[in-house]
Amino acid sequence: MINLNSIFSETSTALKKIAPFQPEIAIILGSGLGDFASSLNLKVSVATSDLPNYPTSTVAGHQGKIHFVEYAGKKIILFQGRIHFYEGYDLYQCLLPVHLCAELGCKNILLTNAAGGINRNFSPGDLMLLTSFNSLFLKKELSEVMGISNFDAKNAFLDCPSQKLNETIKQSALDEKIPLKEGSYWYSKGPSYETPVEIEMMNKFGTDAVGMSTVHEAVYAVSKGMKCAGISCITNFAAGISNQKLSHEEVTITANRVKGNFERLIKKFIEMSVV
Ligand code: HPA
């Protein structure tokens, strides 16, 4: 069993010293979506490199900052940048942001990410609300962190994504007149993008989008008693859906193109959230 409480006790002590409040909503910003932070009045910010034992974010577009923000009367913790398994970290290290939110007593978390579109009705630039996800290939690693005999953790998947948060996100999109797709997300370990035949397999299994994050964070968050939701920015057609070559550059360019809608959706979600 891997005990995050003891491994990251110094990290959480350091963050608790800086935190100006107990956050009510946590948001993890995915690839290319980090600019959202600059649209808000930041109360307190810390570089993750200044926190003991915090893994370094190596991916372009992931700044490695944690911000405390007040918006629409809500207390928010914002992670600008996340830790990916494909960067060479162990899965438990990738759970640190969520672990810190739980340590600070945060009860709601919104996970955002960039993803490849598999559903042929999706185009780059679409926003997709996660209605389900595939965690089949993470169960062993997650049980090492959550405890194999932890019954609540075994069922952590059941109300995830949270119906309540998803309803709020859907209503926010309607109010803001932002088209919002819905679908299921497949976790791919990376670091390489998928092959066309892998994407075709995921498609046959009812998958709408694929990415390299989020699922383990979601399961861990729910096992810690948080309500969790996820939004994907479809940044590219998944491999083989179009003839185009995939690149991280395309991911960040598309995310940048839709950042206006993304920001409005998240802000409305914060406004409408009952915490
Ligand atoms: N595959 C996996 N991860 C991704 C993709 C993709 O096509 N696009 C953005 N993240």
PDB file of C-alpha atoms and ligand atoms in Angstrom:
ATOM      1  CA  MET A   1       0.000   0.000   0.000  1.00  0.00           C
ATOM      2  CA  ILE A   2       1.289   3.444  -0.911  1.00  0.00           C
ATOM      3  CA  ASN A   3       0.434   6.004   1.745  1.00  0.00           C
ATOM      4  CA  LEU A   4       0.161   9.475   0.210  1.00  0.00           C
ATOM      5  CA  ASN A   5      -0.421  11.013   3.656  1.00  0.00           C
ATOM      6  CA  SER A   6       3.069  10.143   4.778  1.00  0.00           C
ATOM      7  CA  ILE A   7       4.848  10.499   1.420  1.00  0.00           C
ATOM      8  CA  PHE A   8       3.459  14.006   0.858  1.00  0.00           C
ATOM      9  CA  SER A   9       3.062  15.225   4.440  1.00  0.00           C
ATOM     10  CA  GLU A  10       5.680  17.987   3.978  1.00  0.00           C
ATOM     11  CA  THR A  11       4.056  19.088   0.716  1.00  0.00           C
ATOM     12  CA  SER A  12       0.640  19.413   2.266  1.00  0.00           C
ATOM     13  CA  THR A  13       1.980  21.136   5.389  1.00  0.00           C
ATOM     14  CA  ALA A  14       3.727  23.714   3.190  1.00  0.00           C
ATOM     15  CA  LEU A  15       0.580  24.328   1.114  1.00  0.00           C
ATOM     16  CA  LYS A  16      -1.629  24.600   4.206  1.00  0.00           C
ATOM     17  CA  LYS A  17       0.674  27.352   5.504  1.00  0.00           C
ATOM     18  CA  ILE A  18       0.186  29.367   2.305  1.00  0.00           C
ATOM     19  CA  ALA A  19      -3.538  28.667   1.754  1.00  0.00           C
ATOM     20  CA  PRO A  20      -5.635  31.754   2.572  1.00  0.00           C
ATOM     21  CA  PHE A  21      -8.818  29.672   2.905  1.00  0.00           C
ATOM     22  CA  GLN A  22     -10.363  26.209   2.707  1.00  0.00           C
ATOM     23  CA  PRO A  23     -11.169  25.888  -0.996  1.00  0.00           C
ATOM     24  CA  GLU A  24     -14.726  24.963  -2.014  1.00  0.00           C
ATOM     25  CA  ILE A  25     -13.990  24.102  -5.647  1.00  0.00           C
ATOM     26  CA  ALA A  26     -10.753  22.761  -7.141  1.00  0.00           C
ATOM     27  CA  ILE A  27      -9.999  23.027 -10.849  1.00  0.00           C
ATOM     28  CA  ILE A  28      -7.162  21.262 -12.637  1.00  0.00           C
ATOM     29  CA  LEU A  29      -6.384  22.936 -15.952  1.00  0.00           C
ATOM     30  CA  GLY A  30      -5.434  20.647 -18.825  1.00  0.00           C
ATOM     31  CA  SER A  31      -2.996  21.060 -21.717  1.00  0.00           C
ATOM     32  CA  GLY A  32      -3.259  24.490 -23.279  1.00  0.00           C
ATOM     33  CA  LEU A  33      -6.073  25.525 -20.905  1.00  0.00           C
ATOM     34  CA  GLY A  34      -3.826  27.136 -18.293  1.00  0.00           C
ATOM     35  CA  ASP A  35      -4.597  30.680 -19.492  1.00  0.00           C
ATOM     36  CA  PHE A  36      -7.857  30.510 -17.547  1.00  0.00           C
ATOM     37  CA  ALA A  37      -5.830  31.499 -14.476  1.00  0.00           C
ATOM     38  CA  SER A  38      -4.864  34.845 -16.020  1.00  0.00           C
ATOM     39  CA  SER A  39      -8.537  35.773 -16.439  1.00  0.00           C
ATOM     40  CA  LEU A  40      -9.035  35.797 -12.651  1.00  0.00           C
ATOM     41  CA  ASN A  41      -7.858  37.894  -9.718  1.00  0.00           C
ATOM     42  CA  LEU A  42      -5.342  35.660  -8.026  1.00  0.00           C
ATOM     43  CA  LYS A  43      -5.252  35.957  -4.244  1.00  0.00           C
ATOM     44  CA  VAL A  44      -2.222  33.793  -3.508  1.00  0.00           C
ATOM     45  CA  SER A  45      -0.038  31.914  -6.000  1.00  0.00           C
ATOM     46  CA  VAL A  46       2.762  29.443  -5.471  1.00  0.00           C
ATOM     47  CA  ALA A  47       5.129  27.776  -7.922  1.00  0.00           C
ATOM     48  CA  THR A  48       4.960  24.028  -7.384  1.00  0.00           C
ATOM     49  CA  SER A  49       8.783  24.019  -7.533  1.00  0.00           C
ATOM     50  CA  ASP A  50       8.680  25.907  -4.204  1.00  0.00           C
ATOM     51  CA  LEU A  51       6.767  23.078  -2.513  1.00  0.00           C
ATOM     52  CA  PRO A  52       8.790  20.163  -1.096  1.00  0.00           C
ATOM     53  CA  ASN A  53       8.572  16.871  -3.033  1.00  0.00           C
ATOM     54  CA  TYR A  54       6.341  18.325  -5.751  1.00  0.00           C
ATOM     55  CA  PRO A  55       7.108  16.619  -9.107  1.00  0.00           C
ATOM     56  CA  THR A  56       8.203  18.978 -11.880  1.00  0.00           C
ATOM     57  CA  SER A  57       5.803  19.477 -14.790  1.00  0.00           C
ATOM     58  CA  THR A  58       7.793  18.902 -17.992  1.00  0.00           C
ATOM     59  CA  VAL A  59       5.072  19.387 -20.605  1.00  0.00           C
ATOM     60  CA  ALA A  60       4.789  22.571 -22.698  1.00  0.00           C
ATOM     61  CA  GLY A  61       1.684  24.508 -21.639  1.00  0.00           C
ATOM     62  CA  HIS A  62       1.787  23.201 -18.042  1.00  0.00           C
ATOM     63  CA  GLN A  63       3.113  26.008 -15.885  1.00  0.00           C
ATOM     64  CA  GLY A  64       3.413  24.284 -12.535  1.00  0.00           C
ATOM     65  CA  LYS A  65       1.552  26.833 -10.417  1.00  0.00           C
ATOM     66  CA  ILE A  66      -1.149  26.627  -7.777  1.00  0.00           C
ATOM     67  CA  HIS A  67      -3.442  29.613  -7.322  1.00  0.00           C
ATOM     68  CA  PHE A  68      -6.000  30.507  -4.679  1.00  0.00           C
ATOM     69  CA  VAL A  69      -8.749  32.609  -6.190  1.00  0.00           C
ATOM     70  CA  GLU A  70     -12.079  34.070  -5.113  1.00  0.00           C
ATOM     71  CA  TYR A  71     -14.644  34.270  -7.868  1.00  0.00           C
ATOM     72  CA  ALA A  72     -18.416  34.866  -7.602  1.00  0.00           C
ATOM     73  CA  GLY A  73     -18.140  34.481  -3.830  1.00  0.00           C
ATOM     74  CA  LYS A  74     -16.600  31.007  -4.131  1.00  0.00           C
ATOM     75  CA  LYS A  75     -13.204  29.958  -2.836  1.00  0.00           C
ATOM     76  CA  ILE A  76     -11.256  28.242  -5.570  1.00  0.00           C
ATOM     77  CA  ILE A  77      -7.950  26.392  -5.802  1.00  0.00           C
ATOM     78  CA  LEU A  78      -6.595  26.287  -9.340  1.00  0.00           C
ATOM     79  CA  PHE A  79      -3.857  23.986 -10.606  1.00  0.00           C
ATOM     80  CA  GLN A  80      -2.146  25.458 -13.630  1.00  0.00           C
ATOM     81  CA  GLY A  81      -0.453  22.347 -14.897  1.00  0.00           C
ATOM     82  CA  ARG A  82      -0.740  18.705 -13.877  1.00  0.00           C
ATOM     83  CA  ILE A  83       1.562  15.743 -13.389  1.00  0.00           C
ATOM     84  CA  HIS A  84       1.307  13.062 -16.085  1.00  0.00           C
ATOM     85  CA  PHE A  85       2.157   9.389 -15.849  1.00  0.00           C
ATOM     86  CA  TYR A  86       3.816   9.616 -19.279  1.00  0.00           C
ATOM     87  CA  GLU A  87       6.362  12.074 -17.914  1.00  0.00           C
ATOM     88  CA  GLY A  88       7.905   9.111 -16.112  1.00  0.00           C
ATOM     89  CA  TYR A  89       6.257   9.565 -12.724  1.00  0.00           C
ATOM     90  CA  ASP A  90       4.592   6.826 -10.726  1.00  0.00           C
ATOM     91  CA  LEU A  91       0.837   6.941 -10.759  1.00  0.00           C
ATOM     92  CA  TYR A  92       0.664   7.868  -7.072  1.00  0.00           C
ATOM     93  CA  GLN A  93       2.738  11.006  -7.786  1.00  0.00           C
ATOM     94  CA  CYS A  94       0.188  12.038 -10.426  1.00  0.00           C
ATOM     95  CA  LEU A  95      -2.458  12.028  -7.700  1.00  0.00           C
ATOM     96  CA  LEU A  96      -0.695  14.705  -5.647  1.00  0.00           C
ATOM     97  CA  PRO A  97      -2.854  17.682  -6.784  1.00  0.00           C
ATOM     98  CA  VAL A  98      -6.039  15.809  -5.869  1.00  0.00           C
ATOM     99  CA  HIS A  99      -4.488  14.640  -2.624  1.00  0.00           C
ATOM    100  CA  LEU A 100      -3.643  18.239  -1.700  1.00  0.00           C
ATOM    101  CA  CYS A 101      -7.226  19.332  -2.431  1.00  0.00           C
ATOM    102  CA  ALA A 102      -8.507  16.609  -0.105  1.00  0.00           C
ATOM    103  CA  GLU A 103      -5.994  17.663   2.559  1.00  0.00           C
ATOM    104  CA  LEU A 104      -7.272  21.238   2.337  1.00  0.00           C
ATOM    105  CA  GLY A 105     -10.836  20.006   2.839  1.00  0.00           C
ATOM    106  CA  CYS A 106     -12.064  20.781  -0.688  1.00  0.00           C
ATOM    107  CA  LYS A 107     -15.283  18.912  -1.580  1.00  0.00           C
ATOM    108  CA  ASN A 108     -15.694  19.578  -5.317  1.00  0.00           C
ATOM    109  CA  ILE A 109     -13.238  19.123  -8.144  1.00  0.00           C
ATOM    110  CA  LEU A 110     -13.423  19.874 -11.843  1.00  0.00           C
ATOM    111  CA  LEU A 111     -10.845  18.109 -14.015  1.00  0.00           C
ATOM    112  CA  THR A 112     -10.182  19.539 -17.454  1.00  0.00           C
ATOM    113  CA  ASN A 113      -8.081  18.056 -20.200  1.00  0.00           C
ATOM    114  CA  ALA A 114      -7.191  18.043 -23.868  1.00  0.00           C
ATOM    115  CA  ALA A 115      -8.388  14.953 -25.711  1.00  0.00           C
ATOM    116  CA  GLY A 116      -8.472  13.401 -29.149  1.00  0.00           C
ATOM    117  CA  GLY A 117     -11.950  13.087 -30.657  1.00  0.00           C
ATOM    118  CA  ILE A 118     -13.025   9.535 -31.555  1.00  0.00           C
ATOM    119  CA  ASN A 119     -16.748  10.133 -31.978  1.00  0.00           C
ATOM    120  CA  ARG A 120     -17.107  11.073 -35.643  1.00  0.00           C
ATOM    121  CA  ASN A 121     -19.586  13.821 -34.737  1.00  0.00           C
ATOM    122  CA  PHE A 122     -16.847  15.625 -32.803  1.00  0.00           C
ATOM    123  CA  SER A 123     -14.490  18.234 -34.277  1.00  0.00           C
ATOM    124  CA  PRO A 124     -11.388  19.927 -32.893  1.00  0.00           C
ATOM    125  CA  GLY A 125     -12.549  22.826 -30.737  1.00  0.00           C
ATOM    126  CA  ASP A 126     -15.583  21.025 -29.269  1.00  0.00           C
ATOM    127  CA  LEU A 127     -16.000  20.891 -25.510  1.00  0.00           C
ATOM    128  CA  MET A 128     -17.134  17.538 -24.107  1.00  0.00           C
ATOM    129  CA  LEU A 129     -18.637  16.874 -20.699  1.00  0.00           C
ATOM    130  CA  LEU A 130     -17.440  13.520 -19.363  1.00  0.00           C
ATOM    131  CA  THR A 131     -20.354  11.203 -18.700  1.00  0.00           C
ATOM    132  CA  SER A 132     -18.218   8.110 -18.117  1.00  0.00           C
ATOM    133  CA  PHE A 133     -14.667   6.856 -18.424  1.00  0.00           C
ATOM    134  CA  ASN A 134     -12.595   3.747 -18.826  1.00  0.00           C
ATOM    135  CA  SER A 135     -10.418   2.959 -15.821  1.00  0.00           C
ATOM    136  CA  LEU A 136      -9.796  -0.711 -16.637  1.00  0.00           C
ATOM    137  CA  PHE A 137      -6.059  -0.300 -16.952  1.00  0.00           C
ATOM    138  CA  LEU A 138      -5.632   1.689 -13.753  1.00  0.00           C
ATOM    139  CA  LYS A 139      -7.391  -0.459 -11.214  1.00  0.00           C
ATOM    140  CA  LYS A 140      -4.251  -2.154  -9.853  1.00  0.00           C
ATOM    141  CA  GLU A 141      -2.315   1.094  -9.437  1.00  0.00           C
ATOM    142  CA  LEU A 142      -5.303   2.824  -7.878  1.00  0.00           C
ATOM    143  CA  SER A 143      -5.959   0.065  -5.400  1.00  0.00           C
ATOM    144  CA  GLU A 144      -2.334   0.351  -4.238  1.00  0.00           C
ATOM    145  CA  VAL A 145      -3.046   3.937  -3.266  1.00  0.00           C
ATOM    146  CA  MET A 146      -6.640   3.664  -2.103  1.00  0.00           C
ATOM    147  CA  GLY A 147      -6.353   0.372  -0.218  1.00  0.00           C
ATOM    148  CA  ILE A 148      -7.581  -2.885  -1.651  1.00  0.00           C
ATOM    149  CA  SER A 149     -10.019  -3.499   1.201  1.00  0.00           C
ATOM    150  CA  ASN A 150     -11.402   0.037   1.134  1.00  0.00           C
ATOM    151  CA  PHE A 151     -15.028  -0.681   0.256  1.00  0.00           C
ATOM    152  CA  ASP A 152     -15.898   2.963  -0.432  1.00  0.00           C
ATOM    153  CA  ALA A 153     -12.974   3.211  -2.805  1.00  0.00           C
ATOM    154  CA  LYS A 154     -14.118   0.076  -4.603  1.00  0.00           C
ATOM    155  CA  ASN A 155     -17.351   1.885  -5.325  1.00  0.00           C
ATOM    156  CA  ALA A 156     -15.711   5.224  -5.967  1.00  0.00           C
ATOM    157  CA  PHE A 157     -16.546   4.844  -9.626  1.00  0.00           C
ATOM    158  CA  LEU A 158     -20.282   4.686  -9.124  1.00  0.00           C
ATOM    159  CA  ASP A 159     -21.184   8.368  -8.771  1.00  0.00           C
ATOM    160  CA  CYS A 160     -18.386   9.600 -10.931  1.00  0.00           C
ATOM    161  CA  PRO A 161     -18.760  11.891 -12.735  1.00  0.00           C
ATOM    162  CA  SER A 162     -21.103  13.474 -10.201  1.00  0.00           C
ATOM    163  CA  GLN A 163     -24.659  13.850 -11.547  1.00  0.00           C
ATOM    164  CA  LYS A 164     -25.062  17.052  -9.561  1.00  0.00           C
ATOM    165  CA  LEU A 165     -21.944  18.735 -10.963  1.00  0.00           C
ATOM    166  CA  ASN A 166     -22.729  17.526 -14.475  1.00  0.00           C
ATOM    167  CA  GLU A 167     -26.217  19.057 -14.298  1.00  0.00           C
ATOM    168  CA  THR A 168     -24.672  22.366 -13.214  1.00  0.00           C
ATOM    169  CA  ILE A 169     -22.185  22.255 -16.096  1.00  0.00           C
ATOM    170  CA  LYS A 170     -24.927  21.451 -18.635  1.00  0.00           C
ATOM    171  CA  GLN A 171     -27.087  24.322 -17.338  1.00  0.00           C
ATOM    172  CA  SER A 172     -24.066  26.664 -17.436  1.00  0.00           C
ATOM    173  CA  ALA A 173     -23.450  25.748 -21.084  1.00  0.00           C
ATOM    174  CA  LEU A 174     -27.121  26.368 -21.944  1.00  0.00           C
ATOM    175  CA  ASP A 175     -27.132  29.753 -20.186  1.00  0.00           C
ATOM    176  CA  GLU A 176     -23.934  30.800 -21.943  1.00  0.00           C
ATOM    177  CA  LYS A 177     -25.108  29.353 -25.284  1.00  0.00           C
ATOM    178  CA  ILE A 178     -21.960  27.261 -25.525  1.00  0.00           C
ATOM    179  CA  PRO A 179     -22.393  24.002 -27.455  1.00  0.00           C
ATOM    180  CA  LEU A 180     -21.411  21.137 -25.150  1.00  0.00           C
ATOM    181  CA  LYS A 181     -20.926  17.583 -26.343  1.00  0.00           C
ATOM    182  CA  GLU A 182     -21.176  14.670 -23.921  1.00  0.00           C
ATOM    183  CA  GLY A 183     -19.283  11.418 -23.944  1.00  0.00           C
ATOM    184  CA  SER A 184     -16.986   8.838 -22.442  1.00  0.00           C
ATOM    185  CA  TYR A 185     -13.245   9.217 -22.033  1.00  0.00           C
ATOM    186  CA  TRP A 186     -10.569   6.539 -22.344  1.00  0.00           C
ATOM    187  CA  TYR A 187      -7.334   6.843 -20.385  1.00  0.00           C
ATOM    188  CA  SER A 188      -4.295   6.095 -22.504  1.00  0.00           C
ATOM    189  CA  LYS A 189      -0.964   5.870 -20.667  1.00  0.00           C
ATOM    190  CA  GLY A 190       1.014   7.535 -23.452  1.00  0.00           C
ATOM    191  CA  PRO A 191       3.506   9.008 -23.990  1.00  0.00           C
ATOM    192  CA  SER A 192       2.880   8.290 -27.673  1.00  0.00           C
ATOM    193  CA  TYR A 193      -0.432   8.979 -29.332  1.00  0.00           C
ATOM    194  CA  GLU A 194      -2.511   5.963 -30.260  1.00  0.00           C
ATOM    195  CA  THR A 195      -2.440   4.025 -33.514  1.00  0.00           C
ATOM    196  CA  PRO A 196      -5.486   4.074 -35.822  1.00  0.00           C
ATOM    197  CA  VAL A 197      -6.356   0.483 -34.939  1.00  0.00           C
ATOM    198  CA  GLU A 198      -6.233   1.261 -31.211  1.00  0.00           C
ATOM    199  CA  ILE A 199      -8.608   4.152 -31.801  1.00  0.00           C
ATOM    200  CA  GLU A 200     -10.916   1.906 -33.838  1.00  0.00           C
ATOM    201  CA  MET A 201     -10.960  -0.554 -30.921  1.00  0.00           C
ATOM    202  CA  MET A 202     -11.832   2.241 -28.458  1.00  0.00           C
ATOM    203  CA  ASN A 203     -14.552   3.378 -30.849  1.00  0.00           C
ATOM    204  CA  LYS A 204     -16.050  -0.115 -30.910  1.00  0.00           C
ATOM    205  CA  PHE A 205     -16.091  -0.037 -27.096  1.00  0.00           C
ATOM    206  CA  GLY A 206     -18.233   3.095 -27.134  1.00  0.00           C
ATOM    207  CA  THR A 207     -15.491   5.639 -26.449  1.00  0.00           C
ATOM    208  CA  ASP A 208     -15.940   9.256 -27.549  1.00  0.00           C
ATOM    209  CA  ALA A 209     -12.557  10.765 -26.656  1.00  0.00           C
ATOM    210  CA  VAL A 210      -9.077   9.705 -25.551  1.00  0.00           C
ATOM    211  CA  GLY A 211      -6.497  11.415 -23.390  1.00  0.00           C
ATOM    212  CA  MET A 212      -3.621  10.801 -21.016  1.00  0.00           C
ATOM    213  CA  SER A 213      -4.931  12.068 -17.688  1.00  0.00           C
ATOM    214  CA  THR A 214      -8.001  12.626 -15.535  1.00  0.00           C
ATOM    215  CA  VAL A 215      -9.340   9.107 -14.860  1.00  0.00           C
ATOM    216  CA  HIS A 216      -7.046   8.214 -11.947  1.00  0.00           C
ATOM    217  CA  GLU A 217      -7.531  11.717 -10.538  1.00  0.00           C
ATOM    218  CA  ALA A 218     -11.306  11.299 -10.737  1.00  0.00           C
ATOM    219  CA  VAL A 219     -11.377   7.927  -9.023  1.00  0.00           C
ATOM    220  CA  TYR A 220      -9.011   9.072  -6.291  1.00  0.00           C
ATOM    221  CA  ALA A 221     -11.001  12.290  -5.722  1.00  0.00           C
ATOM    222  CA  VAL A 222     -14.227  10.366  -5.278  1.00  0.00           C
ATOM    223  CA  SER A 223     -12.537   7.897  -2.931  1.00  0.00           C
ATOM    224  CA  LYS A 224     -11.586  10.952  -0.846  1.00  0.00           C
ATOM    225  CA  GLY A 225     -15.227  12.030  -0.624  1.00  0.00           C
ATOM    226  CA  MET A 226     -15.149  14.744  -3.299  1.00  0.00           C
ATOM    227  CA  LYS A 227     -17.723  15.350  -6.006  1.00  0.00           C
ATOM    228  CA  CYS A 228     -15.942  15.226  -9.326  1.00  0.00           C
ATOM    229  CA  ALA A 229     -16.665  16.253 -12.925  1.00  0.00           C
ATOM    230  CA  GLY A 230     -14.574  16.485 -16.076  1.00  0.00           C
ATOM    231  CA  ILE A 231     -14.548  18.550 -19.257  1.00  0.00           C
ATOM    232  CA  SER A 232     -12.459  17.648 -22.295  1.00  0.00           C
ATOM    233  CA  CYS A 233     -11.407  20.084 -24.932  1.00  0.00           C
ATOM    234  CA  ILE A 234     -11.342  18.058 -28.152  1.00  0.00           C
ATOM    235  CA  THR A 235      -8.092  19.372 -29.563  1.00  0.00           C
ATOM    236  CA  ASN A 236      -7.617  17.019 -32.528  1.00  0.00           C
ATOM    237  CA  PHE A 237      -9.141  14.119 -34.399  1.00  0.00           C
ATOM    238  CA  ALA A 238      -7.803  10.938 -32.764  1.00  0.00           C
ATOM    239  CA  ALA A 239      -5.368   8.866 -34.860  1.00  0.00           C
ATOM    240  CA  GLY A 240      -6.914   7.538 -38.048  1.00  0.00           C
ATOM    241  CA  ILE A 241     -10.122   9.601 -37.718  1.00  0.00           C
ATOM    242  CA  SER A 242      -8.478  12.045 -40.107  1.00  0.00           C
ATOM    243  CA  ASN A 243      -5.290  11.726 -42.150  1.00  0.00           C
ATOM    244  CA  GLN A 244      -3.589  14.506 -40.264  1.00  0.00           C
ATOM    245  CA  LYS A 245      -0.506  13.800 -38.137  1.00  0.00           C
ATOM    246  CA  LEU A 246      -1.020  14.382 -34.404  1.00  0.00           C
ATOM    247  CA  SER A 247       1.126  16.857 -32.486  1.00  0.00           C
ATOM    248  CA  HIS A 248       1.230  18.548 -29.096  1.00  0.00           C
ATOM    249  CA  GLU A 249       1.420  21.826 -31.008  1.00  0.00           C
ATOM    250  CA  GLU A 250      -1.998  21.189 -32.554  1.00  0.00           C
ATOM    251  CA  VAL A 251      -3.314  20.388 -29.077  1.00  0.00           C
ATOM    252  CA  THR A 252      -2.202  23.744 -27.663  1.00  0.00           C
ATOM    253  CA  ILE A 253      -3.277  25.725 -30.754  1.00  0.00           C
ATOM    254  CA  THR A 254      -6.824  24.308 -30.611  1.00  0.00           C
ATOM    255  CA  ALA A 255      -7.068  24.759 -26.841  1.00  0.00           C
ATOM    256  CA  ASN A 256      -6.010  28.371 -27.342  1.00  0.00           C
ATOM    257  CA  ARG A 257      -8.681  28.865 -30.013  1.00  0.00           C
ATOM    258  CA  VAL A 258     -11.504  27.772 -27.706  1.00  0.00           C
ATOM    259  CA  LYS A 259     -10.251  29.372 -24.538  1.00  0.00           C
ATOM    260  CA  GLY A 260     -12.945  32.088 -24.668  1.00  0.00           C
ATOM    261  CA  ASN A 261     -15.788  29.546 -24.503  1.00  0.00           C
ATOM    262  CA  PHE A 262     -13.889  27.442 -22.011  1.00  0.00           C
ATOM    263  CA  GLU A 263     -13.396  30.389 -19.666  1.00  0.00           C
ATOM    264  CA  ARG A 264     -17.046  31.467 -19.902  1.00  0.00           C
ATOM    265  CA  LEU A 265     -18.240  27.924 -19.216  1.00  0.00           C
ATOM    266  CA  ILE A 266     -16.029  27.475 -16.164  1.00  0.00           C
ATOM    267  CA  LYS A 267     -16.903  30.893 -14.765  1.00  0.00           C
ATOM    268  CA  LYS A 268     -20.617  30.215 -15.157  1.00  0.00           C
ATOM    269  CA  PHE A 269     -20.134  26.817 -13.516  1.00  0.00           C
ATOM    270  CA  ILE A 270     -18.458  28.499 -10.539  1.00  0.00           C
ATOM    271  CA  GLU A 271     -21.259  31.092 -10.326  1.00  0.00           C
ATOM    272  CA  MET A 272     -23.965  28.414 -10.426  1.00  0.00           C
ATOM    273  CA  SER A 273     -22.290  25.980  -8.044  1.00  0.00           C
ATOM    274  CA  VAL A 274     -23.894  25.496  -4.661  1.00  0.00           C
ATOM    275  CA  VAL A 275     -21.041  24.650  -2.296  1.00  0.00           C
TER     276      VAL A 275
HETATM  277  N1  HPA B   1      -4.623  11.020 -27.746  1.00  0.00           N
HETATM  278  C1  HPA B   1      -4.238  11.006 -26.450  1.00  0.00           C
HETATM  279  N2  HPA B   1      -4.135  12.101 -25.722  1.00  0.00           N
HETATM  280  C2  HPA B   1      -4.460  13.280 -26.295  1.00  0.00           C
HETATM  281  C3  HPA B   1      -4.875  13.384 -27.625  1.00  0.00           C
HETATM  282  C4  HPA B   1      -4.961  12.178 -28.389  1.00  0.00           C
HETATM  283  O1  HPA B   1      -5.328  12.174 -29.581  1.00  0.00           O
HETATM  284  N3  HPA B   1      -5.100  14.693 -27.888  1.00  0.00           N
HETATM  285  C5  HPA B   1      -4.857  15.363 -26.727  1.00  0.00           C
HETATM  286  N4  HPA B   1      -4.457  14.526 -25.758  1.00  0.00           N
END
